[in-house]
Coordinates of C-alpha atoms and ligand atoms in Angstrom, one line a residue:
X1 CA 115.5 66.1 105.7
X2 CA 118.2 67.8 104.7
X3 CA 118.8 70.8 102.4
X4 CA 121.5 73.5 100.8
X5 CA 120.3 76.9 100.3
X6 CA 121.2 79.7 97.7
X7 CA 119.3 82.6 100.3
X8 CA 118.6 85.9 98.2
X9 CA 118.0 88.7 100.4
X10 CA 119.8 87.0 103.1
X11 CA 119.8 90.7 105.3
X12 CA 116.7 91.7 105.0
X13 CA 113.6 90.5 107.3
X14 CA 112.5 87.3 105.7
X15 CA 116.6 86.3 105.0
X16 CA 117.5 87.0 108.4
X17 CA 114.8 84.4 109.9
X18 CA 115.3 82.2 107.0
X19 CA 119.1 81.6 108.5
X20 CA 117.4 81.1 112.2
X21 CA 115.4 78.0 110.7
X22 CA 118.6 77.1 108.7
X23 CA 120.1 76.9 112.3
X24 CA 117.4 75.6 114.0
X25 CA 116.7 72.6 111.1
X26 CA 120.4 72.0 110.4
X27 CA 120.5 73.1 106.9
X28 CA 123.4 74.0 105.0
X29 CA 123.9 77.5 103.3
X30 CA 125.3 77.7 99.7
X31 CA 125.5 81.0 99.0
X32 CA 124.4 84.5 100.5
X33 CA 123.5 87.7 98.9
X34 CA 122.3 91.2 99.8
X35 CA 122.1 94.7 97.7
X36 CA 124.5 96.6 100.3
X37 CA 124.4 95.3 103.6
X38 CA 128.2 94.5 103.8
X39 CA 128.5 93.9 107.5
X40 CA 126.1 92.1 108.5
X41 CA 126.7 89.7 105.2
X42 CA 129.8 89.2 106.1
X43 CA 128.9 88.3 109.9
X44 CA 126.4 85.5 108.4
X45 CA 129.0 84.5 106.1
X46 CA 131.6 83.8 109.2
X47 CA 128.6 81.8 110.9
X48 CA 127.1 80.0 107.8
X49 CA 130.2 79.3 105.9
X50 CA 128.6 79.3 102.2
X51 CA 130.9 78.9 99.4
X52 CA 129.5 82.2 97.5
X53 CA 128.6 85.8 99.2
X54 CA 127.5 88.5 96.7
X55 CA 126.9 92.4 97.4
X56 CA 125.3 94.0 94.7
X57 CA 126.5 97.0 95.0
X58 CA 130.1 97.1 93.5
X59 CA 131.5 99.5 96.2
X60 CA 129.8 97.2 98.9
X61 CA 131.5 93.7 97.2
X62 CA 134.6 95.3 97.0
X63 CA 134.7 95.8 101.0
X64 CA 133.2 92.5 101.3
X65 CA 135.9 91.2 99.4
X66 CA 138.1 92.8 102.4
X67 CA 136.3 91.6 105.3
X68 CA 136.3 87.8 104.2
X69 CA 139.8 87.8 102.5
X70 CA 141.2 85.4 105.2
X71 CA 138.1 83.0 104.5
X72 CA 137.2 80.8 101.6
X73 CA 134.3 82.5 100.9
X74 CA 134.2 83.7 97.2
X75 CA 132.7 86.7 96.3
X76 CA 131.1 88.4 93.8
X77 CA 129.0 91.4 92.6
X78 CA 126.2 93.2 90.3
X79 CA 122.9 91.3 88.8
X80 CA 125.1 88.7 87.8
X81 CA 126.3 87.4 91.5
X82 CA 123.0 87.3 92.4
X83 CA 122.2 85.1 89.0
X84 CA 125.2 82.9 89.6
X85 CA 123.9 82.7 93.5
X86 CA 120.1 81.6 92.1
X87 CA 121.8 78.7 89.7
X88 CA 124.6 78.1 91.9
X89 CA 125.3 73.9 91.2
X90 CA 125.6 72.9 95.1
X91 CA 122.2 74.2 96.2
X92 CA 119.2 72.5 95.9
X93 CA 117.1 75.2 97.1
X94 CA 116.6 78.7 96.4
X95 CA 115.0 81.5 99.1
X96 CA 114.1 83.9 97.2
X97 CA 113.6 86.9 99.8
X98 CA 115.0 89.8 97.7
X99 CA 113.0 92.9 97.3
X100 CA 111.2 94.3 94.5
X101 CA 111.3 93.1 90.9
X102 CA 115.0 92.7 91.2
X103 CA 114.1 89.0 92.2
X104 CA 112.0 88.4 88.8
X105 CA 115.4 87.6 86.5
X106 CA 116.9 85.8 89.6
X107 CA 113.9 83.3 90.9
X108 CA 113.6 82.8 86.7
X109 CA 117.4 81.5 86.8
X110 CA 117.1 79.4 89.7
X111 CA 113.9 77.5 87.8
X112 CA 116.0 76.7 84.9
X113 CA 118.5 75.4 87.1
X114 CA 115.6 72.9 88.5
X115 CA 115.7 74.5 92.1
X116 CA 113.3 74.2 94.7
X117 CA 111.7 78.0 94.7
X118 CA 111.1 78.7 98.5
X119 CA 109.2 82.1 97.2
X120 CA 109.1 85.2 99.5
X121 CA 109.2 87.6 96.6
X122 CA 106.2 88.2 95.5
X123 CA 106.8 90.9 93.4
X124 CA 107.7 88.1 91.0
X125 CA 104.7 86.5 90.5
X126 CA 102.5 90.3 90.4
X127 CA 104.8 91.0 86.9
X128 CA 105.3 87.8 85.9
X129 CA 103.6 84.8 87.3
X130 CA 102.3 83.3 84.3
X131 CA 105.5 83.2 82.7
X132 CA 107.2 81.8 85.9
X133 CA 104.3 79.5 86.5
X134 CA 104.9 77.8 83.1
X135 CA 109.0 77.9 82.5
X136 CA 108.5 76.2 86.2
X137 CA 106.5 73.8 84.5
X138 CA 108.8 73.5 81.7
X139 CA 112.2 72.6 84.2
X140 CA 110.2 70.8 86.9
X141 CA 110.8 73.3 89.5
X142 CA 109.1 73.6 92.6
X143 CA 107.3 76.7 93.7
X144 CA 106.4 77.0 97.5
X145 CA 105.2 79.8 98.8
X146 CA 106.9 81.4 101.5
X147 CA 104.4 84.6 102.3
X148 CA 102.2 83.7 104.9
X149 CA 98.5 83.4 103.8
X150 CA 100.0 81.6 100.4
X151 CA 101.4 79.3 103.0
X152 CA 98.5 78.8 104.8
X153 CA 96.9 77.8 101.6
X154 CA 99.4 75.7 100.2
X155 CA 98.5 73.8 103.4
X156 CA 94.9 74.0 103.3
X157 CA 95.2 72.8 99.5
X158 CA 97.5 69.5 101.1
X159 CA 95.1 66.5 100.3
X160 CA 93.0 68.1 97.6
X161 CA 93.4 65.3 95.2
X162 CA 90.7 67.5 92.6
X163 CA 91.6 71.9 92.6
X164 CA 87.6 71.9 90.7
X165 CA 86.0 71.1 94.1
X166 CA 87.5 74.5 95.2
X167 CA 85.1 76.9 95.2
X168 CA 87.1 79.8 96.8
X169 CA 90.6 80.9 98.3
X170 CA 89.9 83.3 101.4
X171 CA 93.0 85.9 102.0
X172 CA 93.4 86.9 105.5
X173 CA 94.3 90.6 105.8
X174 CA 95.3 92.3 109.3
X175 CA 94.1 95.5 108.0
X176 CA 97.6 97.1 108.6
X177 CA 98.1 100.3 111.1
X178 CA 95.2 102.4 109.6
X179 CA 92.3 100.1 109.9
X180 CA 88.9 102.1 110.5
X181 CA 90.9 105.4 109.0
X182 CA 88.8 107.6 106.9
X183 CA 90.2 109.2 103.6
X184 CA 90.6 112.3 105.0
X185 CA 92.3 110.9 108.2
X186 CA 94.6 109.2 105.9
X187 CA 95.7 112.7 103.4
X188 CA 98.4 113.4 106.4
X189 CA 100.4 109.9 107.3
X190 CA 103.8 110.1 107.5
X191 CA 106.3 107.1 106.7
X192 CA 106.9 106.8 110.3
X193 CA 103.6 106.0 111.1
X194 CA 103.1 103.7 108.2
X195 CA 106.0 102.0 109.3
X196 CA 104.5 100.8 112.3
X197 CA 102.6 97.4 111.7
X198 CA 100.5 96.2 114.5
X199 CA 101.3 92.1 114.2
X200 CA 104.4 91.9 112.0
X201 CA 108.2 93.2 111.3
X202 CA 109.3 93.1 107.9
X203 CA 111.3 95.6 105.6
X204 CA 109.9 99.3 104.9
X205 CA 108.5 98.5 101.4
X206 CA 105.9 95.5 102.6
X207 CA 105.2 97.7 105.8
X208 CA 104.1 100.7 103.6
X209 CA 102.2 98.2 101.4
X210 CA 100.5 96.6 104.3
X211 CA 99.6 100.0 105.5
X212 CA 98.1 100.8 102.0
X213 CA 96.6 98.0 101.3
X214 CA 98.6 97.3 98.2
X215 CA 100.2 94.6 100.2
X216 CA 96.8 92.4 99.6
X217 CA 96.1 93.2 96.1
X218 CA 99.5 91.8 95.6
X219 CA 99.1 88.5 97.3
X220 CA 96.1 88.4 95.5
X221 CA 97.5 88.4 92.6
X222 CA 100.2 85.8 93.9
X223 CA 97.4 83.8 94.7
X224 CA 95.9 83.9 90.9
X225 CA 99.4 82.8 89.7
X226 CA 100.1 80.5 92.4
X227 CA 96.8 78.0 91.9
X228 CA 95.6 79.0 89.0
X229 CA 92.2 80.6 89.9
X230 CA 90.2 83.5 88.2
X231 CA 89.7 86.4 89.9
X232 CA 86.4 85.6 91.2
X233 CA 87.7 82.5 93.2
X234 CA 89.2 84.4 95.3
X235 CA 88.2 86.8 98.3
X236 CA 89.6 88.8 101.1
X237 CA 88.7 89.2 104.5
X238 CA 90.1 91.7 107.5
X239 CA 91.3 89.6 110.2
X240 CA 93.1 92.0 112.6
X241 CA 94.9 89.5 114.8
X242 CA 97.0 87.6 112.1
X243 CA 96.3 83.9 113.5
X244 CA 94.0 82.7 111.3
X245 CA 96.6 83.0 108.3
X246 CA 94.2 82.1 105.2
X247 CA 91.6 79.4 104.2
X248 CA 90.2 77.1 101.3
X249 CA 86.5 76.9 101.0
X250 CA 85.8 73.3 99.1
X251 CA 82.9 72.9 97.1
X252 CA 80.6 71.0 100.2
X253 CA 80.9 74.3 102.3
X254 CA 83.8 73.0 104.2
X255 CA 86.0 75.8 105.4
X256 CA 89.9 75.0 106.1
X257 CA 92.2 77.6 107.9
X258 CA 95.7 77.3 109.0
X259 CA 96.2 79.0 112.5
X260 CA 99.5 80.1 114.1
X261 CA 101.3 82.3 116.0
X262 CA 101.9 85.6 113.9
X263 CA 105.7 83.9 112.8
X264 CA 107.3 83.8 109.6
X265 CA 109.6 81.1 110.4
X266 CA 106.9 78.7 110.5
X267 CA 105.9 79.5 106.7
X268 CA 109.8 79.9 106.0
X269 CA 110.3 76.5 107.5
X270 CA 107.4 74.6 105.9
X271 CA 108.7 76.1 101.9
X272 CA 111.9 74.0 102.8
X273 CA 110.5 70.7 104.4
X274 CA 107.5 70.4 102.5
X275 CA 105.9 67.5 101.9
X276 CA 107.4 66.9 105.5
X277 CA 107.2 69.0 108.9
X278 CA 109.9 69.2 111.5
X279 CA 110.0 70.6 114.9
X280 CA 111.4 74.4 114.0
X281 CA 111.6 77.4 116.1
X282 CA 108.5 78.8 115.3
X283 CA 106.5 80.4 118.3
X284 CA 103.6 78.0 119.3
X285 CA 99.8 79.0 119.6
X286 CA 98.3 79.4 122.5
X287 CA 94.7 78.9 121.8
X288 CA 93.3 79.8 125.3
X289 CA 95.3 82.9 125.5
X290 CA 95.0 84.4 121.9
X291 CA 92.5 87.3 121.4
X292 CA 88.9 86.3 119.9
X293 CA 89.2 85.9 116.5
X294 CA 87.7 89.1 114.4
X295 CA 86.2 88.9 110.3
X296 CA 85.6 91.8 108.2
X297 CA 84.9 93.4 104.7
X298 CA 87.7 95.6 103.8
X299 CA 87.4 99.6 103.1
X300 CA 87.8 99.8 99.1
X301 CA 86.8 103.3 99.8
X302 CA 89.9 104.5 102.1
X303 CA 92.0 101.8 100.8
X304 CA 92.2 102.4 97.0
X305 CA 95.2 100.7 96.1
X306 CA 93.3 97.1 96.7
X307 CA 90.9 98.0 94.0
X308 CA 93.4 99.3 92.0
X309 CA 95.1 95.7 92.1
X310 CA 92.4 93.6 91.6
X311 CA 91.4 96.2 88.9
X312 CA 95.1 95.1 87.1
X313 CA 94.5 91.6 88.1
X314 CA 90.9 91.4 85.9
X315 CA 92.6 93.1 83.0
X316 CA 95.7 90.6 82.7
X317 CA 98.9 90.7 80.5
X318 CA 101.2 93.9 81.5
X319 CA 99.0 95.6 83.5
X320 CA 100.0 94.1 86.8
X321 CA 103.2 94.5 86.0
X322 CA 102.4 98.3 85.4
X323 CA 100.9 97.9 89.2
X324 CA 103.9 96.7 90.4
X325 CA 106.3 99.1 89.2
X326 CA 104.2 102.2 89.8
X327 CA 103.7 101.2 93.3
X328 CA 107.5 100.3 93.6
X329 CA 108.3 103.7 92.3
X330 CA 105.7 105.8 94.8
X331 CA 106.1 104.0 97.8
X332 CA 109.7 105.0 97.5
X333 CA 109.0 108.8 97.2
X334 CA 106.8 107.9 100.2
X335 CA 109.6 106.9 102.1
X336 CA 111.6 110.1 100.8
X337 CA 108.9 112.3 101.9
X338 CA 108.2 113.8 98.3
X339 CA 105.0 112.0 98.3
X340 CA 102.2 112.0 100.2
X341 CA 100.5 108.8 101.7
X342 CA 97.1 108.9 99.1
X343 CA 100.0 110.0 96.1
X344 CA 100.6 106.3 96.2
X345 CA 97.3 105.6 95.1
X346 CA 97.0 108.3 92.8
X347 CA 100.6 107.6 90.8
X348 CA 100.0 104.0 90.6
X349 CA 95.8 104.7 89.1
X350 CA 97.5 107.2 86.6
X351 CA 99.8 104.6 85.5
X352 CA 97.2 102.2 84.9
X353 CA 95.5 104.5 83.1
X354 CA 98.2 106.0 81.1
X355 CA 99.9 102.7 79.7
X356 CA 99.1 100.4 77.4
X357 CA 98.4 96.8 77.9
X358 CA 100.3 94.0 75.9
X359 CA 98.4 90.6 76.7
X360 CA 100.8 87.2 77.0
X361 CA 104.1 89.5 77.4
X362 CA 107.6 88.2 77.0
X363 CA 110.3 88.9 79.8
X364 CA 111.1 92.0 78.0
X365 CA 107.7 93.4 77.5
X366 CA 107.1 92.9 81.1
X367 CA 110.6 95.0 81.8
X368 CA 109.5 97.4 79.5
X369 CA 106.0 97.9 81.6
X370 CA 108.2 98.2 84.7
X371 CA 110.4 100.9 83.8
X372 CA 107.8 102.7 81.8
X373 CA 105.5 102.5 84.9
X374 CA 108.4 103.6 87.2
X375 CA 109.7 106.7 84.6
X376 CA 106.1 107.8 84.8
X377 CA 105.4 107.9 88.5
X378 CA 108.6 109.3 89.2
X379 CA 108.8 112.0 86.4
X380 CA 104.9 113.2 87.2
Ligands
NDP401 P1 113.8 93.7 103.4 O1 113.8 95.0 102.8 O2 113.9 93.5 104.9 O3 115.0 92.9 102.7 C1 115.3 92.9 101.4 C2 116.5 92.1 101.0 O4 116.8 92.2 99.6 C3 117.8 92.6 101.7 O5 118.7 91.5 101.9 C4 118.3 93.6 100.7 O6 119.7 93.8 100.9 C5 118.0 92.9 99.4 N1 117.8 93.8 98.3 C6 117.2 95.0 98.3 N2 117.2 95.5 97.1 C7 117.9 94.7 96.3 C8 118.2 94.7 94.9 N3 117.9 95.7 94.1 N4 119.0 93.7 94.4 C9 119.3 92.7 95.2 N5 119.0 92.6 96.5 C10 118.3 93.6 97.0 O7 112.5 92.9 102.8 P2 111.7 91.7 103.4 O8 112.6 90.6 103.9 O9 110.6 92.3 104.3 O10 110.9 91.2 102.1 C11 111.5 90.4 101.1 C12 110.5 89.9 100.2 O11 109.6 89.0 100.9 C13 109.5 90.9 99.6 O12 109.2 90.6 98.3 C14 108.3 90.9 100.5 O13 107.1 91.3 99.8 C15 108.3 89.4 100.8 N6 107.6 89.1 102.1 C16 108.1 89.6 103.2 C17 107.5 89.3 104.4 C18 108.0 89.7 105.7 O14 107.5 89.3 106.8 N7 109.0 90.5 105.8 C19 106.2 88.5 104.5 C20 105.8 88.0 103.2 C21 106.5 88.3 102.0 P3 120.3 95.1 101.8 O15 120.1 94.6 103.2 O16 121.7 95.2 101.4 O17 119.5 96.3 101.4
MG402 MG1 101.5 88.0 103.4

């Protein structure tokens, strides 16, 4: 098994263990990108050798350019580096582990260039999954998910020869840092404390969406795009210890999960071998020493932004777009401390309220509902 990879997002938390399974697996790096994180792309560059690095940022390429001038390493800046990196000719595969909706034009380049999508960015298929679904359709690209319980399903699903003798998709949620919180417990959380998460460590936006809850109605929307199912298909369940990752229920009542260790290299690693599984350097689970394995119904009451989602995912067309960029736009004045922690829910249920709908968008309409949704949340 061998494979080149074009990683977006390579400093952030999913790029950063996407290079240790690169390592461990012996694959090859193409190109690397990040927004602004100059030093430590240019210390993955010196280790991973790819032929392209891209900052975003113009000011960070331009010290980039510096740092690797005695290497062969090319680099480049702006949206468009980060397009070249996603259709870049020498890789075969593209991580996409960017952030945000940035990743939408990107992961949409890299399927026209007949990729393999190793997906981490969800936010992708929330704005724009039906469109994705069906140009990936269109160029033969392969989509495989890279965020855990997607993975877990993608697994589950491994065999299925017939997706109508699926009655239901079960999402795994840990319940994030508040679980049992009341409402009014929740009015005074700061962004430190919602940047604690109890079984994982990723980047500050997923860690204020797992604390909100948001984080689920996302990947349950991901999983409507990903398989194709209605929004009935599909439940959720709180599993606080994050080993039981996500499960398939068939149509004879028999119930497949996919355990681990709470590791994102094993997910990472199974988007690039898949159909085939290699020894990686994912932690192993220790059955007879993990903690007894807890189920239960999630709080739609303190946790309004997963009703709020699967409210966006029943209506269709721009409205989860609309989600997406409202919750973009508030978690950030979260994390700037001019918002509170329920303003997050509040901004993003004005949005939905306040714009309109346009079923079967284009790429452009579904810009349009992200920057409208944005403009309103921040301007309120
Ligand atoms: P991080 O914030 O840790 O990393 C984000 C990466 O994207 C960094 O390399 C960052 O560069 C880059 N970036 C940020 N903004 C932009 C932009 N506007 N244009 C181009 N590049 C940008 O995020 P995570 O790794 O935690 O998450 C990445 C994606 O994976 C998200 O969509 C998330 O939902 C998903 N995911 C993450 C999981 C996790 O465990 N972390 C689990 C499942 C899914 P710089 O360092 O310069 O800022
Ligand atoms: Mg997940």
């Amino acid at each position: 098994m061998r494979r080149r990879i074009s990683l977006l997002g390579s400093t952030g938390s999913i790029g950063r263990q996407t290079l240790d399974v690169a390592a461990a697996c012996g694959f090859s790096v193409a190109a690397l990108t990040a927004h602004r994180s100059g030093a430590l792309l240019e210390e993955q560059a010196r280790r991973f050798q790819p032929e392209l690095a891209v900052c975003v940022d113009p000011a960070a390429a331009a010290d980039l350019k510096v740092r690797l001038a005695d290497t062969p390493v090319r680099v480049a800046s702006g949206p468009e580096g980060l397009l070249e990196a996603a259709a870049l000719p020498s890789a075969d595969t593209v991580v996409t582990a960017v952030v945000g909706v940035a990743g939408l034009e990107p992961t949409l380049a890299a399927i026209r260039a007949g990729k393999r999508i190793a997906l981490a960015n969800k936010e992708t298929l929330v704005c724009a999954g039906e469109l994705v679904m069906d140009q990936a359709e269109a160029h033969g690209a392969e989509i495989v998910p890279v965020d855990s319980e997607h993975s877990a399903i993608f697994q589950c699903l491994q065999g299925c020869r017939d997706r109508g003798e699926v009655r239901r998709l079960i999402l795994t949620a840990s319940g994030g840092p508040f679980f049992g919180w009341s409402r009014e417990a929740l009015a005074g959380v700061t962004p430190a404390q919602a940047l604690k998460h109890p079984n994982w460590s990723m980047g500050a936006k997923i860690t204020v969406d797992s604390a909100t809850l948001m984080n689920k109605g996302l990947e349950y929307i991901e999983a409507m795009r990903l398989y194709w199912m209605p929004p009935e298909k599909i439940s959720i369940v709180v599993h606080r210890e994050s080993i039981v990752h996500s499960l398939v229920e068939y149509c004879d009542n028999a119930v497949l999960a996919q355990l681990g260790a709470p590791d994102m290299r094993l997910p990472i690693q199974y988007a690039l071998t898949w159909p085939e599984r290699t020894p990686g350097p994912a932690q192993p689970l220790d059955l007879l020493n993990c903690p007894s394995l807890t189920f239960q119904a999630p709080d739609y009451d303190a946790f309004p932004c997963l009703g709020l989602a699967l409210e966006a995912a029943r209506t269709g067309g721009t409205a989860t777009a609309v989600l997406n960029g409202a919750n973009e736009a508030a978690v950030a004045l979260f994390l700037e401390e001019k918002l509170s922690f329920p303003g997050i829910a509040e901004r993003v249920g004005l949005a939905l309220k306040r714009l309109p709908v346009v079923q079967k968008p284009s790429l452009e309409e579904i810009l349009e509902a992200d920057r409208a949704a944005r403009a309103l949340v921040t301007h309120l």
